[in-house]
Amino acid sequence: MNAVQLASQFQDLYAARPKIFRAPGRVNLIGEHTDYNDGFVMPAAIGFSTYVAIAPRSDRKLLIRSDELDGLHEFDLDHLPEKRIGAWCDYVLGVAWVLRQRGEELAGANLLVHGEVPIGAGLSSSAAVEVASALAVMSLAGTHLPLPEVAKLCREAENNFVGARVGIMDQFVSCLGKAGHALLLDCRSLEFNLAPIPPGIQLVVCNTMVKHDVAAGEYNTRRAECEEGVRFFAKDDPKIRALRDVSVEKLEQSANVLPAVIFKRCSHVIRENQRTLDAARAFKDGDLRRVGDLMRESHCSLRDLYEVSCRELDIMVDSAEGLPGFCGGRMTGGGFGGCTVNLVREKSAADFAAQITERYRIETGITPQIYLCTAEDGAQQVAY
Ligand code: GLA
């Protein structure tokens, strides 16, 4: 569906001409489970977006519908629920709730949401809904915030309203992604550098089509384990506020002191931060072989130390090895299913897609979806 069609559907439902905002999903090239440790990540926005169409109402109601998901959700802006209601509209509602908490005067509105980011695939469909909704609701309220602040408010909605303790990566890149580039983002300072995707390289995203139920619970457990690590290291050095502050030497000295599981989790995060910085440098130098090695190491670490991979992801990663044009790949996102990301030479990308589909299907009996992606711009209002 394009913006004109969405506007016309909106017109049929609400008899008004809407403004439309778009926010993309993302794929993360390297730097996994580092964002909530104040570390480094390297995501790119991709060509799947969520669209939110909006027009004002004269009363204090917020009406939220989707063109494909169930239900018409109606709320009173002055009595918004205090936490998630367990429906897809939670991401929209959460953003309105945060804005209200911050004392913004919101106007009554009709919304229509159209999502193209595959749901449950680890490509940040939720961040895309949050960011597009935030821009839409803010535009009616006349609220202007710099994009990094929009990212923070969306994360707050997800942390405090939806109840998922995610980091800043997804919302940030959905706001500030740049066509043809990944962002090397420092999740502590929110400073970032643009990392051009090398010419002739395609991002091939392979959806395992599984998402294991443990994902959300295990995510929060990993966060708690990292916090335990921080408490341990901070005992000796109060300047340590996050695993970001722990050196590899300090980590190694703790090998026989830290509980084994906590040591594994800390090892992943601390070394993954370094890998991400190294990968950014290798990208700059055009050293794709090095990038490939770092991505492979990242996957092994997520599998063996952080323990957030799963059989299907491992099979998808292994299936890429040796295929023509393949430069490097790994699982991407939170884990326990979802997608792998692969850097593949453009001219081989279609063949790569066909062959990895076959290999994965033989091993698992599941037909994967393969998306040939490029890095795209972050959120914006859509003219139509
Ligand atoms: C999810 C979260 C992100 C990040 C990744 C893991 O996508 O939303 O904040 O923690 O997992 O890197």
Coordinates of C-alpha atoms and ligand atoms in Angstrom, one line a residue:
M1 CA 0.0 0.0 0.0
N2 CA 1.3 3.5 -0.7
A3 CA 0.6 6.7 1.1
V4 CA -2.1 7.8 -1.4
Q5 CA -4.0 4.5 -0.7
L6 CA -3.5 4.9 3.0
A7 CA -4.8 8.4 2.9
S8 CA -7.9 7.3 0.9
Q9 CA -8.6 4.5 3.4
F10 CA -8.3 7.1 6.2
Q11 CA -10.7 9.4 4.4
D12 CA -13.2 6.5 4.1
L13 CA -13.0 5.7 7.8
Y14 CA -12.7 9.2 9.3
A15 CA -13.8 11.6 6.6
A16 CA -10.7 13.8 6.9
R17 CA -7.4 14.3 5.1
P18 CA -4.6 12.9 7.3
K19 CA -0.9 13.7 7.8
I20 CA 1.2 10.6 7.3
F21 CA 4.4 9.7 9.1
R22 CA 6.7 6.8 8.4
A23 CA 9.3 5.0 10.5
P24 CA 11.5 2.1 9.4
G25 CA 12.5 -1.2 11.0
R26 CA 16.2 -2.0 11.4
V27 CA 18.8 -4.6 11.1
N28 CA 21.9 -4.6 13.4
L29 CA 25.2 -5.5 11.7
I30 CA 27.1 -6.0 14.9
G31 CA 27.0 -4.9 18.6
E32 CA 24.3 -7.2 20.0
H33 CA 23.1 -6.9 23.6
T34 CA 25.5 -4.0 24.1
D35 CA 23.0 -1.1 24.0
Y36 CA 21.7 -1.5 27.5
N37 CA 25.3 -1.9 28.7
D38 CA 26.1 1.7 27.5
G39 CA 28.1 0.1 24.7
F40 CA 28.4 0.4 20.9
V41 CA 26.0 -0.9 18.2
M42 CA 26.0 -0.7 14.4
P43 CA 22.5 -0.9 13.0
A44 CA 21.0 0.3 9.7
A45 CA 17.4 1.3 9.0
I46 CA 15.9 -0.9 6.3
G47 CA 13.2 -0.5 3.6
F48 CA 10.3 -1.9 5.7
S49 CA 8.3 0.8 7.4
T50 CA 5.3 1.5 9.6
Y51 CA 3.0 4.3 8.5
V52 CA 0.8 6.2 10.8
A53 CA -1.9 8.5 9.4
I54 CA -3.4 11.0 11.8
A55 CA -6.0 13.8 11.8
P56 CA -7.4 15.9 14.8
R57 CA -10.7 15.3 16.5
S58 CA -12.7 18.0 18.2
D59 CA -13.1 16.0 21.5
R60 CA -10.6 14.4 23.9
K61 CA -10.6 10.9 22.3
L62 CA -7.8 8.9 20.8
L63 CA -9.1 6.4 18.2
I64 CA -6.5 3.9 17.0
R65 CA -7.1 1.4 14.2
S66 CA -4.9 -0.7 12.0
D67 CA -5.6 -1.6 8.4
E68 CA -4.9 -5.3 9.1
L69 CA -4.9 -6.0 12.8
D70 CA -8.0 -6.3 14.9
G71 CA -10.2 -3.8 16.5
L72 CA -11.0 -0.2 16.9
H73 CA -9.3 1.0 20.1
E74 CA -10.8 4.1 21.8
F75 CA -9.3 6.0 24.7
D76 CA -10.0 9.1 26.7
L77 CA -6.8 11.3 26.6
D78 CA -7.4 12.4 30.1
H79 CA -7.7 8.9 31.5
L80 CA -5.2 6.8 29.5
P81 CA -4.4 3.4 31.0
E82 CA -1.4 3.4 33.2
K83 CA 0.2 0.3 31.6
R84 CA -0.2 -1.9 28.7
I85 CA -3.6 -3.4 27.8
G86 CA -2.1 -6.4 25.9
A87 CA -3.1 -5.3 22.4
W88 CA -1.0 -4.1 19.4
C89 CA -2.1 -0.5 20.1
D90 CA 0.0 -0.5 23.3
Y91 CA 3.0 0.9 21.3
V92 CA 0.9 3.9 20.2
L93 CA -0.7 4.3 23.5
G94 CA 2.6 4.1 25.3
V95 CA 3.9 7.0 23.4
A96 CA 0.8 9.1 24.1
W97 CA 1.2 8.1 27.8
V98 CA 4.8 9.3 28.0
L99 CA 4.0 12.6 26.3
R100 CA 1.2 13.1 28.8
Q101 CA 3.5 12.2 31.7
R102 CA 5.9 14.9 30.4
G103 CA 3.1 17.4 30.6
E104 CA 2.4 17.8 26.9
E105 CA -1.1 19.0 26.0
L106 CA -2.3 16.3 23.5
A107 CA -5.1 16.9 21.1
G108 CA -7.9 14.4 20.4
A109 CA -7.0 12.4 17.2
N110 CA -8.0 9.6 14.8
L111 CA -5.2 7.3 13.8
L112 CA -4.7 4.6 11.2
V113 CA -1.6 2.4 11.4
H114 CA -0.2 0.4 8.4
G115 CA 2.8 -1.8 9.2
E116 CA 5.1 -3.4 6.7
V117 CA 7.9 -4.5 9.1
P118 CA 7.5 -8.3 9.5
I119 CA 6.2 -8.8 13.1
G120 CA 8.1 -11.0 15.5
A121 CA 11.1 -11.2 13.1
G122 CA 13.4 -9.2 15.3
L123 CA 13.4 -6.3 12.8
S124 CA 12.0 -3.8 15.3
S125 CA 8.4 -3.6 14.2
S126 CA 7.6 -2.2 17.6
A127 CA 10.1 0.6 17.5
A128 CA 8.8 1.5 14.0
V129 CA 5.2 1.8 15.4
E130 CA 6.4 3.8 18.4
V131 CA 8.5 6.3 16.3
A132 CA 5.9 6.9 13.6
S133 CA 3.2 7.3 16.3
A134 CA 5.3 9.7 18.3
L135 CA 5.9 11.9 15.3
A136 CA 2.2 11.8 14.4
V137 CA 0.9 12.6 17.8
M138 CA 3.5 15.3 18.4
S139 CA 2.7 17.0 15.1
L140 CA -0.9 17.5 16.2
A141 CA 0.2 18.7 19.6
G142 CA 2.7 21.1 18.1
T143 CA 5.5 19.5 20.1
H144 CA 9.0 19.7 18.5
L145 CA 11.7 17.5 19.8
P146 CA 15.1 16.7 18.3
L147 CA 15.1 13.1 16.9
P148 CA 17.4 11.6 19.6
E149 CA 14.8 12.9 22.2
V150 CA 12.0 11.2 20.2
A151 CA 14.0 8.0 20.3
K152 CA 14.4 8.3 24.1
L153 CA 10.7 8.9 24.6
C154 CA 9.8 5.9 22.5
R155 CA 12.2 3.7 24.5
E156 CA 10.6 5.1 27.7
A157 CA 7.2 4.0 26.3
E158 CA 8.5 0.5 25.7
N159 CA 10.3 0.3 29.1
N160 CA 7.7 1.9 31.4
F161 CA 4.4 1.3 29.6
V162 CA 4.8 -1.8 27.5
G163 CA 7.1 -3.3 30.1
A164 CA 10.0 -4.5 27.9
R165 CA 13.4 -3.4 29.2
V166 CA 14.9 -2.7 25.8
G167 CA 17.9 -0.4 25.1
I168 CA 18.0 2.6 22.8
M169 CA 19.3 1.0 19.5
D170 CA 16.0 0.3 17.7
Q171 CA 14.3 3.5 18.3
F172 CA 17.4 5.5 17.6
V173 CA 18.1 4.1 14.2
S174 CA 14.5 4.2 13.3
C175 CA 14.7 7.9 13.9
L176 CA 18.1 8.7 12.6
G177 CA 19.0 6.0 10.0
K178 CA 20.6 7.2 6.8
A179 CA 20.3 5.7 3.3
G180 CA 23.4 3.8 2.3
H181 CA 24.8 3.8 5.8
A182 CA 24.9 2.0 9.1
L183 CA 25.3 4.1 12.3
L184 CA 28.1 3.4 14.7
L185 CA 26.2 4.5 17.8
D186 CA 27.6 5.1 21.3
C187 CA 24.7 4.2 23.4
R188 CA 26.0 6.2 26.4
S189 CA 26.5 9.6 24.8
L190 CA 24.2 8.9 21.8
E191 CA 26.9 10.3 19.6
F192 CA 27.1 8.5 16.3
N193 CA 29.2 8.2 13.1
L194 CA 27.9 7.2 9.7
A195 CA 29.5 4.0 8.4
P196 CA 28.9 3.8 4.7
I197 CA 27.9 0.3 3.5
P198 CA 30.7 -0.6 1.1
P199 CA 29.8 -0.2 -2.6
G200 CA 28.4 -3.4 -4.2
I201 CA 27.3 -4.9 -0.9
Q202 CA 23.7 -5.9 -0.2
L203 CA 22.2 -6.6 3.2
V204 CA 20.5 -10.0 2.9
V205 CA 18.2 -10.6 5.9
C206 CA 17.1 -14.2 6.4
N207 CA 14.0 -14.8 8.5
T208 CA 14.1 -18.2 10.2
M209 CA 10.3 -17.9 10.7
V210 CA 10.5 -18.9 14.3
K211 CA 10.3 -16.9 17.5
H212 CA 10.7 -18.9 20.7
D213 CA 8.4 -18.0 23.6
V214 CA 11.3 -17.6 26.0
A215 CA 12.6 -14.5 24.2
A216 CA 11.0 -11.7 26.4
G217 CA 11.8 -13.4 29.7
E218 CA 15.3 -14.4 28.7
Y219 CA 16.0 -10.8 27.5
N220 CA 15.2 -9.4 31.0
T221 CA 17.2 -12.2 32.6
R222 CA 20.3 -11.2 30.5
R223 CA 19.9 -7.6 31.6
A224 CA 19.8 -8.7 35.3
E225 CA 22.9 -10.8 34.8
C226 CA 24.7 -7.9 33.3
E227 CA 23.7 -5.7 36.2
E228 CA 25.1 -8.4 38.6
G229 CA 28.4 -8.2 36.7
V230 CA 28.4 -4.4 37.0
R231 CA 27.8 -4.6 40.8
F232 CA 30.8 -7.0 41.0
F233 CA 33.2 -4.8 39.1
A234 CA 32.0 -1.6 40.7
K235 CA 32.9 -2.9 44.2
D236 CA 36.6 -2.3 43.3
D237 CA 36.1 0.7 41.2
P238 CA 33.1 3.0 41.8
K239 CA 33.7 4.7 38.4
I240 CA 32.3 1.6 36.7
R241 CA 28.7 2.3 35.9
A242 CA 28.1 -0.2 33.2
L243 CA 29.9 -3.1 31.5
R244 CA 31.1 -0.5 28.9
D245 CA 33.5 0.7 31.6
V246 CA 35.2 -2.7 32.2
S247 CA 38.4 -3.5 30.3
V248 CA 39.3 -6.9 28.9
E249 CA 42.1 -7.1 31.4
K250 CA 39.8 -6.6 34.3
L251 CA 37.4 -9.1 32.9
E252 CA 40.2 -11.7 32.6
Q253 CA 41.2 -11.2 36.2
S254 CA 37.7 -12.0 37.3
A255 CA 37.5 -15.3 35.5
N256 CA 37.8 -17.5 38.7
V257 CA 35.9 -15.1 41.0
L258 CA 32.7 -14.3 39.1
P259 CA 30.0 -17.0 38.9
A260 CA 30.5 -18.9 35.6
V261 CA 27.3 -17.7 34.0
I262 CA 27.9 -14.0 34.9
F263 CA 31.4 -14.3 33.6
K264 CA 30.2 -15.6 30.2
R265 CA 27.6 -12.8 29.9
C266 CA 30.2 -10.2 30.8
S267 CA 32.7 -11.7 28.4
H268 CA 30.3 -11.4 25.5
V269 CA 29.4 -7.8 26.2
I270 CA 32.9 -6.5 26.8
R271 CA 34.4 -8.2 23.8
E272 CA 31.4 -7.4 21.6
N273 CA 31.9 -3.7 22.3
Q274 CA 35.5 -4.0 21.0
R275 CA 34.4 -6.1 18.0
T276 CA 31.9 -3.4 17.1
L277 CA 34.6 -0.7 17.1
D278 CA 36.9 -3.0 15.2
A279 CA 34.2 -3.7 12.6
A280 CA 33.5 0.0 12.1
R281 CA 37.2 0.6 11.4
A282 CA 37.3 -2.4 9.0
F283 CA 34.3 -1.1 7.2
K284 CA 36.0 2.2 6.8
D285 CA 39.1 0.5 5.5
G286 CA 37.0 -1.6 3.1
D287 CA 38.3 -4.7 4.8
L288 CA 35.3 -7.0 4.3
R289 CA 37.2 -10.1 5.2
R290 CA 37.9 -8.7 8.7
V291 CA 34.2 -7.6 9.0
G292 CA 33.2 -11.1 8.1
D293 CA 35.5 -12.6 10.8
L294 CA 34.1 -10.2 13.4
M295 CA 30.5 -11.1 12.5
R296 CA 31.3 -14.8 12.8
E297 CA 32.9 -14.2 16.2
S298 CA 29.9 -12.2 17.3
H299 CA 27.6 -15.0 16.4
C300 CA 29.6 -17.6 18.2
S301 CA 29.8 -15.4 21.3
L302 CA 26.0 -14.9 21.2
R303 CA 25.5 -18.6 20.8
D304 CA 28.0 -19.9 23.4
L305 CA 28.5 -17.1 25.9
Y306 CA 25.4 -15.0 25.9
E307 CA 23.2 -18.0 24.9
V308 CA 20.6 -16.2 23.0
S309 CA 20.8 -18.0 19.7
C310 CA 18.8 -21.1 18.8
R311 CA 19.0 -24.1 16.5
E312 CA 17.3 -22.4 13.6
L313 CA 19.5 -19.3 13.8
D314 CA 22.6 -21.4 13.9
I315 CA 21.5 -23.4 10.9
M316 CA 20.8 -20.2 9.0
V317 CA 24.2 -18.8 9.9
D318 CA 26.0 -22.1 8.9
S319 CA 24.0 -22.3 5.7
A320 CA 25.6 -19.0 4.5
E321 CA 29.1 -20.3 4.7
G322 CA 30.8 -21.0 1.4
L323 CA 28.0 -19.5 -0.8
P324 CA 29.3 -17.3 -3.6
G325 CA 29.4 -13.6 -2.7
F326 CA 29.0 -14.2 1.0
C327 CA 31.2 -11.8 3.1
G328 CA 29.9 -12.3 6.6
G329 CA 26.8 -13.0 8.7
R330 CA 25.3 -13.5 12.1
M331 CA 22.1 -13.5 14.0
T332 CA 20.6 -10.0 14.5
G333 CA 18.5 -8.5 17.2
G334 CA 17.5 -10.0 20.5
G335 CA 17.7 -13.7 19.5
F336 CA 15.8 -16.9 20.2
G337 CA 14.6 -16.8 16.6
G338 CA 14.1 -14.0 14.1
C339 CA 16.6 -13.2 11.4
T340 CA 20.2 -13.4 10.4
V341 CA 22.0 -10.5 8.6
N342 CA 24.4 -11.3 5.8
L343 CA 26.7 -9.1 3.8
V344 CA 26.6 -10.4 0.2
R345 CA 28.0 -9.1 -3.0
E346 CA 25.1 -7.5 -4.9
K347 CA 25.6 -9.5 -8.1
S348 CA 25.4 -12.8 -6.1
A349 CA 22.5 -11.7 -3.8
A350 CA 19.7 -13.4 -5.7
D351 CA 21.6 -16.7 -6.0
F352 CA 22.5 -16.5 -2.4
A353 CA 18.9 -16.1 -1.4
A354 CA 17.9 -19.1 -3.5
Q355 CA 20.6 -21.3 -2.2
I356 CA 20.3 -20.4 1.5
T357 CA 16.5 -21.0 1.2
E358 CA 17.2 -24.5 -0.1
R359 CA 19.9 -25.3 2.5
Y360 CA 17.7 -24.1 5.4
R361 CA 14.6 -25.9 4.2
I362 CA 16.5 -29.2 3.9
E363 CA 17.8 -28.9 7.5
T364 CA 14.7 -27.6 9.2
G365 CA 11.7 -28.3 7.0
I366 CA 10.8 -24.6 7.2
T367 CA 10.6 -22.3 4.2
P368 CA 12.4 -19.0 5.3
Q369 CA 11.7 -15.6 4.0
I370 CA 14.7 -13.8 2.5
Y371 CA 14.7 -10.0 2.2
L372 CA 17.3 -8.2 0.0
C373 CA 17.7 -5.0 1.9
T374 CA 19.5 -1.7 1.5
A375 CA 20.2 0.8 4.3
E376 CA 17.4 3.5 4.2
D377 CA 16.6 6.9 5.8
G378 CA 15.0 7.1 9.2
A379 CA 11.6 8.4 10.1
Q380 CA 9.9 11.3 8.3
Q381 CA 6.6 12.8 7.3
V382 CA 5.4 11.4 4.0
A383 CA 4.2 13.8 1.3
Y384 CA 1.4 12.5 -0.9
Ligands
GLA1 C1 16.3 -5.9 21.0 C2 16.2 -4.6 21.8 C3 17.4 -3.8 21.6 C4 18.7 -4.6 21.8 C5 18.7 -5.9 21.0 C6 19.9 -6.8 21.3 O1 16.2 -5.6 19.7 O2 15.1 -3.9 21.5 O3 17.4 -2.7 22.5 O4 19.0 -4.8 23.1 O5 17.5 -6.6 21.3 O6 21.0 -6.2 20.8

